[in-house]
Amino acid sequence: MAEQRDDDRHYQHIQKGKLKKVGDQMAVYVPSQRAIHVLNQTAFFIWECLKESVTFEELLFMLTQAFKGDRETMKKDLEETLALLLEKGLIRKVR
Amino acid sequence: MEKIILPSFSLFQRPERVSPHCCRLRINRCSNGCEFYKDEKLLGTFENTLEVCGALEDEVESLLVKSGGEWVTFHAGCVRVGEGACLIAGKPEAGKTSTTFIMVEMGKDFLCEEMAPVDPSSRLVHPFPLALSMSRTFAQEYISCHPVKKGRLEDMGQRFSQYVPHRAGKRPLPLRMVILPCYRPSQSPGMVPLSPGEALPDILGCCFPPNVKEEKFFDSVIRLVTGCQIFRLLTNGTEATRDLVRRLT
């Protein structure tokens, strides 16, 4: 079977993360990890978008609507942020 | 032995305060050094007084953290700045003790060394004025440029010096400021303001293990950091730290 293209992959944030306000930023407390992760503005936007299962392309579209900037730069930033959120166990690939 | 141990704890001896976690610590001289007992159980034998003093400090710190209940205990120094408490927190070797020493010598009232217990509900930092242990190299470099006026600085051998401030604040003060020292010889000095979110990971890394569940602990630390000014103090040496400390009010 052919490998699924990254752009078609669906992502969703974990269900057991609890949001905490830290000054003007947000943090996610993950009880199973016994850890807390501070999110910057972009990461928090992505976290909010990932309440439901969303593809990379859909996420990129939402980002370009919400923030001003070059699309290619945003695409690269999104790839890096998703990789980091996956590594920290805050989001998962759903299909 | 008393010459080393008593000055270390002299500023905070409060015999009237008895903790439910109270225990009896006893040090005995023996043929190969010192034996250290806790509630008459031998914890270890140490070759010299400095080592047993370190073990005694560890026991006192552990007792204090246990007694603190829901308090947050920071691995930090603390001085008074204005009407509030200023924590000097950071990882080992970040320059906490040298910064605390410089601040005390520059006229800030001394409150805590090594650990700073904070009640998150009242935001009050409670004094824990342990003597400051620092490298002999740093101490010698300092006294070659500046007189030591606010305490007694003594060479303890084994590459370190001990500083006992003449006085320490006795009343708790509200937490107003956190300084995260960062010493690198090659960097330009400066005081960089940090948002609570930017500082939270560093500050969590400076906390002693909590007595409460993680979420309650995180909530307490978040509450504490969101109500104060936070700076990363970038320094490349004593003179830079002194210049930066002068700007704090």
Coordinates of C-alpha atoms in Angstrom, one line a residue:
Chain A
M1 CA 0.0 0.0 0.0
A2 CA 1.3 3.5 -0.9
E3 CA 2.6 5.6 2.0
Q4 CA 0.0 8.3 3.0
R5 CA 1.2 11.8 2.0
D6 CA 1.9 14.1 5.0
D7 CA -0.5 16.7 3.6
D8 CA -3.4 14.2 3.8
R9 CA -2.7 13.1 7.3
H10 CA -5.2 14.0 10.0
Y11 CA -4.0 15.5 13.3
Q12 CA -5.9 15.9 16.6
H13 CA -4.8 17.1 20.0
I14 CA -4.9 14.7 23.0
Q15 CA -8.1 14.7 25.0
K16 CA -6.6 14.7 28.4
G17 CA -4.6 18.0 28.2
K18 CA -5.8 20.8 30.5
L19 CA -5.3 24.4 29.5
K20 CA -3.9 26.8 32.0
K21 CA -3.4 30.5 31.5
V22 CA 0.1 31.8 32.2
G23 CA 0.1 35.5 31.9
D24 CA -0.9 36.2 28.3
Q25 CA 0.2 32.7 27.1
M26 CA -1.5 29.3 27.5
A27 CA 0.0 26.1 28.8
V28 CA -1.2 22.5 28.5
Y29 CA -1.0 20.4 31.6
V30 CA -0.9 16.7 30.7
P31 CA -1.6 14.5 33.8
S32 CA -0.3 11.3 32.3
Q33 CA 3.0 13.0 31.6
R34 CA 3.0 14.8 35.0
A35 CA 4.2 17.8 32.9
I36 CA 3.1 21.2 31.7
H37 CA 3.9 22.7 28.2
V38 CA 3.8 26.4 27.5
L39 CA 2.5 27.2 24.1
N40 CA 3.3 30.3 22.1
Q41 CA 0.6 32.1 20.1
T42 CA 0.9 29.9 17.0
A43 CA 1.1 26.7 18.9
F44 CA -2.0 27.6 20.9
F45 CA -3.8 28.5 17.7
I46 CA -2.9 25.1 16.2
W47 CA -3.9 23.4 19.5
E48 CA -7.3 25.0 19.3
C49 CA -7.7 24.0 15.7
L50 CA -6.9 20.4 16.6
K51 CA -9.9 19.9 18.9
E52 CA -11.2 18.0 15.9
S53 CA -9.4 15.9 13.4
V54 CA -7.8 18.2 10.7
T55 CA -5.4 17.7 7.8
F56 CA -2.2 19.5 7.3
E57 CA -3.6 21.4 4.3
E58 CA -6.7 22.5 6.3
L59 CA -4.5 23.6 9.2
L60 CA -2.3 25.6 6.8
F61 CA -5.4 27.2 5.3
M62 CA -6.6 28.2 8.8
L63 CA -3.2 29.6 9.7
T64 CA -3.0 31.7 6.5
Q65 CA -6.5 33.1 7.3
A66 CA -5.6 34.0 10.9
F67 CA -2.0 35.3 10.5
K68 CA -0.4 37.5 8.0
G69 CA 2.8 36.2 6.3
D70 CA 4.4 34.3 3.6
R71 CA 2.6 31.0 2.9
E72 CA 5.8 29.0 2.4
T73 CA 7.3 30.3 5.6
M74 CA 4.0 29.4 7.4
K75 CA 4.1 25.9 5.9
K76 CA 7.6 25.4 7.2
D77 CA 6.7 26.7 10.7
L78 CA 3.6 24.5 10.7
E79 CA 5.7 21.4 9.9
E80 CA 8.1 22.2 12.7
T81 CA 5.4 23.0 15.2
L82 CA 3.5 19.8 14.4
A83 CA 6.7 17.8 14.7
L84 CA 7.3 19.4 18.1
L85 CA 3.8 18.9 19.4
L86 CA 3.9 15.2 18.2
E87 CA 7.3 14.8 20.0
K88 CA 5.9 16.2 23.2
G89 CA 2.8 14.0 23.0
L90 CA 0.4 16.9 22.8
I91 CA -1.1 15.9 19.4
R92 CA -1.4 12.6 17.5
K93 CA -1.9 11.5 13.9
V94 CA -5.4 10.1 13.7
R95 CA -5.4 8.5 10.2
Chain B
M1 CA 33.5 21.8 64.0
E2 CA 31.4 24.5 65.6
K3 CA 33.3 27.1 63.8
I4 CA 31.8 25.9 60.5
I5 CA 28.4 24.5 61.5
L6 CA 27.2 27.2 63.8
P7 CA 27.7 30.2 61.5
S8 CA 26.0 28.3 58.7
F9 CA 22.7 28.2 60.6
S10 CA 23.2 31.1 63.0
L11 CA 20.8 33.5 61.3
F12 CA 17.8 31.3 61.5
Q13 CA 17.9 29.4 64.7
R14 CA 14.4 29.6 66.1
P15 CA 14.2 27.1 69.0
E16 CA 10.6 28.2 69.8
R17 CA 9.4 26.8 66.5
V18 CA 8.7 23.0 66.6
S19 CA 7.6 21.3 63.4
P20 CA 5.5 18.1 63.3
H21 CA 8.3 16.7 61.2
C22 CA 10.8 17.5 64.0
C23 CA 13.7 15.1 64.3
R24 CA 16.9 14.9 66.3
L25 CA 20.1 15.4 64.4
R26 CA 23.4 14.6 66.2
I27 CA 27.0 14.8 65.1
N28 CA 29.7 12.8 66.9
R29 CA 33.4 13.0 66.4
C30 CA 34.9 9.6 65.8
S31 CA 38.4 8.2 64.9
N32 CA 37.8 8.6 61.1
G33 CA 35.9 11.8 61.1
C34 CA 32.3 12.6 62.1
E35 CA 29.3 10.3 62.5
F36 CA 25.9 11.9 61.6
Y37 CA 22.8 10.5 63.3
K38 CA 19.1 11.2 62.6
D39 CA 16.8 10.1 65.5
E40 CA 19.7 8.1 66.7
K41 CA 20.1 6.2 63.4
L42 CA 23.5 6.5 61.8
L43 CA 23.1 8.3 58.4
G44 CA 26.8 8.2 57.5
T45 CA 30.3 8.8 58.5
F46 CA 32.1 11.8 57.0
E47 CA 35.8 12.4 56.7
N48 CA 35.6 16.1 57.5
T49 CA 33.4 18.8 59.0
L50 CA 32.5 20.4 55.7
E51 CA 31.1 17.1 54.4
V52 CA 29.0 16.6 57.5
C53 CA 27.9 20.2 57.3
G54 CA 26.6 19.5 53.8
A55 CA 24.7 16.5 55.0
L56 CA 23.2 18.5 57.8
E57 CA 22.1 21.2 55.4
D58 CA 20.5 18.5 53.2
E59 CA 18.5 17.2 56.2
V60 CA 17.4 20.6 57.2
E61 CA 16.3 21.4 53.7
S62 CA 14.4 18.1 53.4
L63 CA 12.7 18.8 56.8
L64 CA 11.8 22.3 55.6
V65 CA 10.3 21.1 52.3
K66 CA 8.2 18.4 54.2
S67 CA 7.1 21.0 56.8
G68 CA 6.0 23.4 54.0
G69 CA 2.9 21.4 53.0
E70 CA 1.3 23.2 50.1
W71 CA 4.1 25.8 49.9
V72 CA 6.3 26.0 46.9
T73 CA 10.0 25.8 47.8
F74 CA 12.4 27.3 45.2
H75 CA 16.0 26.4 44.9
A76 CA 16.9 30.1 45.1
G77 CA 18.5 32.9 47.1
C78 CA 16.3 35.8 48.1
V79 CA 16.8 39.5 49.0
R80 CA 14.5 42.4 49.7
V81 CA 14.0 44.8 46.8
G82 CA 11.8 47.7 47.7
E83 CA 8.9 46.4 49.8
G84 CA 9.0 42.9 48.2
A85 CA 11.0 39.8 47.9
C86 CA 13.3 39.1 45.0
L87 CA 14.1 35.5 44.3
I88 CA 17.4 34.7 42.6
A89 CA 16.7 31.3 41.0
G90 CA 18.4 29.1 38.5
K91 CA 20.1 25.8 37.8
P92 CA 23.3 24.8 39.6
E93 CA 26.3 27.0 38.6
A94 CA 24.0 29.7 37.1
G95 CA 25.3 32.2 39.5
K96 CA 22.6 32.3 42.2
T97 CA 24.8 32.5 45.2
S98 CA 27.3 35.0 43.7
T99 CA 24.4 37.2 42.6
T100 CA 22.7 37.0 46.1
F101 CA 26.1 37.8 47.7
I102 CA 26.6 40.8 45.4
M103 CA 23.1 42.0 46.1
V104 CA 23.5 41.8 49.9
E105 CA 26.9 43.5 49.7
M106 CA 25.2 46.3 47.7
G107 CA 22.7 46.9 50.4
K108 CA 19.8 44.6 49.8
D109 CA 18.4 42.9 52.9
F110 CA 19.2 39.2 53.0
L111 CA 16.3 36.7 53.3
C112 CA 17.2 33.3 51.9
E113 CA 20.0 31.1 50.5
E114 CA 19.8 27.7 48.9
M115 CA 16.0 27.5 49.4
A116 CA 13.2 30.0 49.4
P117 CA 9.9 28.8 50.8
V118 CA 6.8 30.6 49.4
D119 CA 3.2 30.4 50.5
P120 CA 1.3 30.5 47.2
S121 CA -1.9 31.7 48.8
S122 CA -0.4 34.8 50.5
R123 CA 2.6 35.0 48.0
L124 CA 4.8 35.5 51.1
V125 CA 8.4 34.4 50.9
H126 CA 9.6 33.2 54.3
P127 CA 13.2 33.8 55.4
F128 CA 15.7 30.9 55.3
P129 CA 19.0 32.7 55.8
L130 CA 21.5 30.0 55.4
A131 CA 25.2 31.0 55.1
L132 CA 26.3 31.4 51.5
S133 CA 28.9 29.0 50.2
M134 CA 30.9 30.1 47.1
S135 CA 34.0 29.3 45.2
R136 CA 37.2 30.6 46.7
T137 CA 38.2 32.0 43.3
F138 CA 35.1 34.1 43.1
A139 CA 35.5 35.3 46.7
Q140 CA 39.1 36.3 46.2
E141 CA 38.3 38.1 42.9
Y142 CA 35.6 40.0 44.7
I143 CA 37.7 41.1 47.7
S144 CA 40.5 42.2 45.4
C145 CA 38.2 44.9 44.0
H146 CA 35.6 45.6 46.7
P147 CA 35.6 45.6 50.5
V148 CA 33.2 43.2 52.2
K149 CA 31.0 45.3 54.4
K150 CA 27.7 43.6 55.0
G151 CA 28.9 40.3 56.3
R152 CA 31.8 38.1 57.2
L153 CA 33.6 36.3 54.3
E154 CA 35.9 33.4 55.4
D155 CA 38.1 31.1 53.5
M156 CA 37.0 27.6 54.4
G157 CA 39.7 25.7 52.5
Q158 CA 38.8 23.0 49.9
R159 CA 38.4 25.6 47.3
F160 CA 35.4 27.4 48.8
S161 CA 34.5 30.4 51.0
Q162 CA 31.6 31.0 53.3
Y163 CA 29.8 34.3 53.7
V164 CA 27.6 35.0 56.7
P165 CA 25.7 38.3 56.4
H166 CA 25.6 40.4 59.5
R167 CA 21.9 40.4 59.5
A168 CA 18.9 38.9 57.8
G169 CA 15.3 39.9 57.4
K170 CA 13.0 38.1 59.9
R171 CA 9.6 38.8 58.5
P172 CA 8.1 37.2 55.3
L173 CA 7.8 39.5 52.3
P174 CA 5.5 39.3 49.2
L175 CA 7.1 37.9 46.1
R176 CA 7.6 40.8 43.6
M177 CA 10.5 39.8 41.4
V178 CA 12.4 36.8 40.1
I179 CA 15.9 37.0 38.7
L180 CA 17.3 34.2 36.6
P181 CA 21.1 34.7 36.5
C182 CA 22.9 33.4 33.5
Y183 CA 26.7 33.7 33.7
R184 CA 28.7 33.4 30.4
P185 CA 32.1 35.0 30.1
S186 CA 31.6 35.8 26.5
Q187 CA 28.1 37.4 26.5
S188 CA 27.1 41.0 26.7
P189 CA 25.6 41.9 30.0
G190 CA 21.9 42.9 30.2
M191 CA 18.6 42.5 32.0
V192 CA 16.1 40.8 29.8
P193 CA 12.4 41.0 30.9
L194 CA 10.6 37.6 30.5
S195 CA 6.9 36.9 30.3
P196 CA 5.5 34.4 32.9
G197 CA 5.1 31.9 30.1
E198 CA 8.7 32.3 28.9
A199 CA 10.0 32.0 32.5
L200 CA 7.8 29.1 33.6
P201 CA 9.9 26.2 32.4
D202 CA 13.0 27.6 34.0
I203 CA 11.2 28.4 37.2
L204 CA 9.6 25.0 37.5
G205 CA 13.1 23.6 37.1
C206 CA 14.2 25.5 40.2
C207 CA 11.5 24.0 42.5
F208 CA 12.0 21.3 45.1
P209 CA 9.8 18.3 44.6
P210 CA 6.3 19.2 45.8
N211 CA 4.3 17.7 48.6
V212 CA 1.1 18.1 46.7
K213 CA -0.2 16.7 43.4
E214 CA 1.4 18.1 40.2
E215 CA -1.6 20.0 39.0
K216 CA -2.0 21.9 42.3
F217 CA 1.7 22.5 42.3
F218 CA 1.7 23.8 38.7
D219 CA -1.3 26.1 39.6
S220 CA 0.6 27.5 42.6
V221 CA 3.8 28.2 40.6
I222 CA 1.7 29.8 37.8
R223 CA -0.1 32.0 40.3
L224 CA 3.3 33.0 41.7
V225 CA 5.0 33.8 38.4
T226 CA 2.1 35.7 36.9
G227 CA 2.2 38.3 39.7
C228 CA 5.8 39.4 39.5
Q229 CA 8.4 40.9 37.3
I230 CA 10.9 38.4 35.9
F231 CA 14.3 39.1 34.4
R232 CA 17.1 37.0 33.0
L233 CA 20.3 38.6 34.3
L234 CA 22.9 38.1 31.6
T235 CA 26.3 38.7 33.1
N236 CA 29.9 38.1 32.3
G237 CA 31.4 38.8 35.7
T238 CA 31.2 40.6 39.0
E239 CA 31.3 44.2 37.7
A240 CA 28.6 43.5 35.2
T241 CA 26.4 42.0 37.9
R242 CA 27.0 45.0 40.2
D243 CA 26.0 47.4 37.4
L244 CA 22.8 45.5 36.6
V245 CA 21.9 45.1 40.3
R246 CA 22.2 48.9 40.7
R247 CA 19.2 49.3 38.3
L248 CA 16.9 47.3 40.5
T249 CA 14.4 49.2 42.6

